[in-house]
Structures are given as structure tokens and as C-alpha cells.
PDB file of C-alpha atoms in Angstrom:
ATOM      1  CA  MET S   1     -14.826   0.178  10.520  1.00  0.00           C
ATOM      2  CA  LYS S   2     -13.721  -0.924  13.994  1.00  0.00           C
ATOM      3  CA  ALA S   3     -12.367  -4.385  14.677  1.00  0.00           C
ATOM      4  CA  THR S   4     -11.023  -6.046  17.796  1.00  0.00           C
ATOM      5  CA  PRO S   5      -8.313  -8.623  17.071  1.00  0.00           C
ATOM      6  CA  VAL S   6      -8.541 -11.806  19.149  1.00  0.00           C
ATOM      7  CA  PHE S   7      -5.594 -13.497  20.888  1.00  0.00           C
ATOM      8  CA  PRO S   8      -3.140 -14.835  19.590  1.00  0.00           C
ATOM      9  CA  ILE S   9      -3.427 -12.418  16.661  1.00  0.00           C
ATOM     10  CA  ALA S  10      -2.816  -9.025  18.246  1.00  0.00           C
ATOM     11  CA  SER S  11      -2.476  -7.196  14.949  1.00  0.00           C
ATOM     12  CA  PHE S  12      -2.229  -7.866  11.245  1.00  0.00           C
ATOM     13  CA  GLN S  13      -1.256  -5.972   8.120  1.00  0.00           C
ATOM     14  CA  GLY S  14      -1.911  -6.321   4.423  1.00  0.00           C
ATOM     15  CA  THR S  15      -4.804  -7.544   2.318  1.00  0.00           C
ATOM     16  CA  ILE S  16      -7.490  -9.266   4.354  1.00  0.00           C
ATOM     17  CA  HIS S  17     -10.172  -9.590   1.672  1.00  0.00           C
ATOM     18  CA  ARG S  18     -10.558  -8.504  -1.928  1.00  0.00           C
ATOM     19  CA  GLY S  19     -10.992  -4.742  -1.753  1.00  0.00           C
ATOM     20  CA  TYR S  20      -9.930  -4.328   1.910  1.00  0.00           C
ATOM     21  CA  TYR S  21      -6.617  -4.110   3.726  1.00  0.00           C
ATOM     22  CA  ALA S  22      -5.445  -3.667   7.312  1.00  0.00           C
ATOM     23  CA  ARG S  23      -2.739  -1.395   8.683  1.00  0.00           C
ATOM     24  CA  ILE S  24      -1.612   0.157  11.958  1.00  0.00           C
ATOM     25  CA  LEU S  25      -2.116   3.910  12.345  1.00  0.00           C
ATOM     26  CA  HIS S  26      -1.024   5.710  15.525  1.00  0.00           C
ATOM     27  CA  GLY S  27      -0.884   2.383  17.381  1.00  0.00           C
ATOM     28  CA  LYS S  28      -4.415   1.323  16.414  1.00  0.00           C
ATOM     29  CA  GLN S  29      -5.558  -1.313  13.962  1.00  0.00           C
ATOM     30  CA  VAL S  30      -7.292   0.219  10.927  1.00  0.00           C
ATOM     31  CA  ILE S  31      -9.226  -1.621   8.215  1.00  0.00           C
ATOM     32  CA  GLN S  32      -9.752   0.320   4.998  1.00  0.00           C
ATOM     33  CA  ARG S  33     -10.959  -0.143   1.462  1.00  0.00           C
ATOM     34  CA  CYS S  34      -8.258  -0.405  -1.170  1.00  0.00           C
ATOM     35  CA  PRO S  35      -8.001   2.697  -3.339  1.00  0.00           C
ATOM     36  CA  ARG S  36      -9.767   2.543  -6.697  1.00  0.00           C
ATOM     37  CA  ARG S  37      -7.432   3.475  -9.492  1.00  0.00           C
ATOM     38  CA  THR S  38      -9.732   4.047 -12.439  1.00  0.00           C
ATOM     39  CA  LYS S  39      -8.164   7.234 -13.799  1.00  0.00           C
ATOM     40  CA  PRO S  40      -4.844   7.200 -15.650  1.00  0.00           C
ATOM     41  CA  PRO S  41      -1.969   8.781 -13.721  1.00  0.00           C
ATOM     42  CA  THR S  42      -1.336  12.485 -14.238  1.00  0.00           C
ATOM     43  CA  PRO S  43       1.960  13.645 -15.789  1.00  0.00           C
ATOM     44  CA  ALA S  44       3.071  14.853 -12.335  1.00  0.00           C
ATOM     45  CA  GLN S  45       2.441  11.388 -10.842  1.00  0.00           C
ATOM     46  CA  VAL S  46       4.355   9.691 -13.657  1.00  0.00           C
ATOM     47  CA  ARG S  47       7.312  12.056 -13.153  1.00  0.00           C
ATOM     48  CA  ALA S  48       7.269  11.512  -9.360  1.00  0.00           C
ATOM     49  CA  ARG S  49       7.364   7.736  -9.919  1.00  0.00           C
ATOM     50  CA  GLN S  50      10.307   8.079 -12.315  1.00  0.00           C
ATOM     51  CA  ILE S  51      12.235  10.197  -9.814  1.00  0.00           C
ATOM     52  CA  PHE S  52      11.491   7.693  -7.039  1.00  0.00           C
ATOM     53  CA  ALA S  53      12.624   4.760  -9.194  1.00  0.00           C
ATOM     54  CA  GLU S  54      15.850   6.494 -10.202  1.00  0.00           C
ATOM     55  CA  LYS S  55      16.611   7.406  -6.608  1.00  0.00           C
ATOM     56  CA  TYR S  56      15.731   4.159  -4.791  1.00  0.00           C
ATOM     57  CA  ALA S  57      15.786   1.301  -7.337  1.00  0.00           C
ATOM     58  CA  CYS S  58      18.799  -0.956  -7.051  1.00  0.00           C
ATOM     59  CA  LYS S  59      20.859  -1.329 -10.204  1.00  0.00           C
ATOM     60  CA  ARG S  60      21.023  -4.978 -11.194  1.00  0.00           C
ATOM     61  CA  PRO S  61      23.420  -6.262 -13.811  1.00  0.00           C
ATOM     62  CA  LYS S  62      21.779  -7.602 -16.951  1.00  0.00           C
ATOM     63  CA  PRO S  63      21.898 -11.401 -17.265  1.00  0.00           C
ATOM     64  CA  PRO S  64      24.219 -12.806 -19.961  1.00  0.00           C
TER      65      PRO S  64
END
């Protein structure tokens, strides 16, 4: 889908409508459908998410 943003909004990012989002790719505005996640994650995806969380999640102290 092609869209031409109108002044004063030169570009936008994020959800624009239920099921669609906008992003910038190679300097151009792109509007795409949101991915449909109907299948459960594979064991490899679950492990990759765990590794990512352990590596990049900030450690917060537990509240008293």
C-alpha cells in the first residue's frame, strides 16, 4: 500500500488502525498489516526470547 503523508505530518510510526501499522523502511513510509500470531511459539522461539530477556532485561529490586 502506498501513502503520501500531508504536511505537517511528514512521517508517522506505530499502530494507525486495528490490524495495520506504519514504519519507515529505507527512508520511505511503509504501511503494513500486523502479523497474525495464531500458532503457538516453537521451542526455538521460546528459547530465543529467554536468552534475549536474560541479556537485555534490567534487574529491578523486588518491592518490600
